XYZ file of C-alpha atoms in Angstrom:
176
model
C 13.687 -38.533 38.594
C 14.155 -37.597 42.236
C 17.026 -40.083 42.529
C 18.752 -38.704 39.422
C 18.382 -35.132 40.717
C 19.642 -36.199 44.153
C 22.687 -37.936 42.610
C 23.367 -34.790 40.541
C 23.293 -32.584 43.637
C 25.702 -34.869 45.518
C 28.172 -35.119 42.623
C 30.395 -32.045 43.054
C 32.078 -32.631 39.673
C 28.900 -32.077 37.680
C 27.608 -28.564 37.069
C 24.881 -29.493 34.551
C 22.965 -32.586 33.515
C 21.113 -33.278 30.296
C 18.135 -35.645 30.493
C 16.817 -37.816 27.683
C 13.945 -36.414 25.562
C 10.598 -36.799 27.319
C 6.972 -35.818 26.937
C 5.381 -32.649 28.289
C 4.059 -34.156 31.517
C 7.387 -35.759 32.423
C 9.203 -32.481 31.710
C 6.745 -30.622 33.917
C 7.279 -33.073 36.773
C 11.057 -32.839 36.387
C 10.911 -29.012 36.452
C 8.905 -29.198 39.712
C 11.370 -31.665 41.295
C 14.319 -29.488 40.258
C 12.669 -26.353 41.644
C 12.008 -28.031 45.002
C 15.659 -29.183 45.073
C 16.831 -25.563 44.568
C 18.283 -26.039 41.092
C 17.692 -24.320 37.753
C 16.144 -26.134 34.783
C 15.431 -25.337 31.134
C 13.750 -27.265 28.308
C 15.310 -27.328 24.852
C 14.402 -28.851 21.505
C 12.000 -28.217 18.649
C 9.326 -30.924 18.576
C 7.486 -32.372 21.553
C 9.177 -35.738 20.933
C 12.669 -34.210 20.867
C 12.406 -31.779 23.808
C 14.691 -32.479 26.716
C 15.443 -30.912 30.090
C 18.812 -29.641 31.246
C 19.395 -28.892 34.914
C 22.057 -26.631 36.375
C 23.308 -25.995 39.876
C 22.357 -22.485 41.040
C 25.964 -21.372 41.436
C 26.681 -22.446 37.836
C 23.577 -20.969 36.205
C 23.964 -20.670 32.415
C 24.565 -17.348 30.683
C 22.193 -15.997 28.050
C 24.673 -16.937 25.311
C 24.840 -20.492 26.628
C 21.054 -20.775 26.681
C 20.852 -19.373 23.146
C 23.302 -21.978 21.876
C 21.269 -24.787 23.467
C 18.091 -23.348 21.957
C 19.722 -23.416 18.520
C 20.607 -27.064 19.118
C 24.346 -26.395 19.373
C 26.729 -27.608 22.038
C 28.027 -24.859 24.354
C 31.710 -24.050 23.921
C 33.010 -21.442 26.415
C 36.101 -20.708 24.294
C 34.033 -19.900 21.209
C 31.729 -17.782 23.343
C 34.701 -15.839 24.700
C 35.964 -15.256 21.142
C 32.527 -14.015 20.054
C 32.341 -11.709 23.072
C 35.786 -10.249 22.267
C 34.781 -9.723 18.624
C 31.594 -7.933 19.726
C 33.582 -5.709 22.092
C 36.062 -4.884 19.323
C 33.246 -4.042 16.895
C 31.573 -1.892 19.551
C 34.822 -0.006 20.248
C 35.279 0.599 16.519
C 31.727 1.929 16.249
C 32.358 4.245 19.196
C 35.562 5.537 17.577
C 33.707 6.220 14.334
C 30.952 7.992 16.283
C 33.502 10.153 18.101
C 35.089 11.239 14.828
C 31.853 12.986 13.923
C 29.672 12.812 10.873
C 31.234 11.965 7.558
C 30.934 14.825 5.064
C 29.944 13.515 1.681
C 30.754 15.614 -1.349
C 29.653 14.410 -4.754
C 32.254 13.950 -7.471
C 30.325 16.154 -9.895
C 27.811 18.968 -9.705
C 24.332 17.979 -10.856
C 23.831 21.392 -12.466
C 26.760 20.781 -14.795
C 25.619 17.228 -15.468
C 22.106 18.258 -16.514
C 22.835 21.697 -17.962
C 22.112 20.396 -21.470
C 18.543 19.653 -20.301
C 17.709 22.620 -18.079
C 20.045 25.261 -19.437
C 22.397 27.517 -17.529
C 20.050 30.364 -16.618
C 16.721 28.508 -16.391
C 16.556 28.541 -12.611
C 17.417 32.226 -12.363
C 14.824 33.128 -14.982
C 12.156 31.090 -13.199
C 13.015 32.686 -9.863
C 12.676 36.186 -11.311
C 9.249 35.407 -12.814
C 7.894 33.779 -9.668
C 5.241 35.811 -7.907
C 3.807 35.010 -4.517
C 0.095 34.212 -4.380
C -1.212 36.380 -1.548
C -4.508 34.491 -1.340
C -2.867 31.088 -1.045
C -5.302 28.670 0.501
C -8.325 30.982 0.015
C -10.773 30.251 -2.782
C -12.865 33.208 -3.988
C -16.641 32.762 -3.715
C -17.005 33.135 -7.491
C -14.841 30.016 -8.012
C -16.887 27.810 -5.694
C -19.206 25.355 -7.375
C -21.898 25.324 -4.740
C -22.896 28.718 -3.353
C -25.646 27.377 -1.068
C -25.334 27.482 2.688
C -25.084 24.239 4.634
C -28.678 24.610 5.817
C -29.916 25.058 2.258
C -27.989 22.010 1.047
C -29.263 19.862 3.939
C -32.869 20.986 3.343
C -32.577 20.060 -0.332
C -31.154 16.613 0.543
C -34.010 16.011 3.016
C -36.605 17.055 0.427
C -35.127 14.654 -2.163
C -35.151 11.855 0.403
C -38.820 12.506 1.234
C -39.702 12.461 -2.470
C -37.904 9.141 -3.001
C -39.716 7.605 -0.051
C -43.081 8.776 -1.308
C -42.267 7.382 -4.781
C -42.711 10.656 -6.653
C -40.554 11.928 -9.462
C -37.696 14.289 -8.610
C -38.021 17.833 -9.986
C -35.076 18.995 -12.094
C -32.425 20.843 -10.051
C -30.801 24.015 -11.288
């Protein structure tokens, strides 16, 4: 491995080298050798049997798009990447133009009141609004409407008494 890495460093025409698939230990050793040599290395592939190492010279480190293509198992094509980048820039510019134009005002083709007037009638909403009265005690329940008029202490004392009776095995007296 050291010889292959050394030959790669000395060959000025090569900017990357793909190694044959290898096991985890061999890949780990190769990553260490590459790091000591001052290069960059990445492992690619799905299964442990198919994973391989690719090494790059530091000055020719791969871009994120290049790494993504290798991770997907595709071959890196700089021309295709440039086309994709231009398409993304164009789409981003178009989005910015749309954003600068402001929000789009949507107006429905028909009025829902006209569409459903046969169900709700023409003056139903006005009639309901005139009959509506505000409830001034909203959220307050009168004492007469409460089911349990006992205080918390009284309720807790009754629960404790029932518990004591159950534990002693006696019959519960009827509650009112």
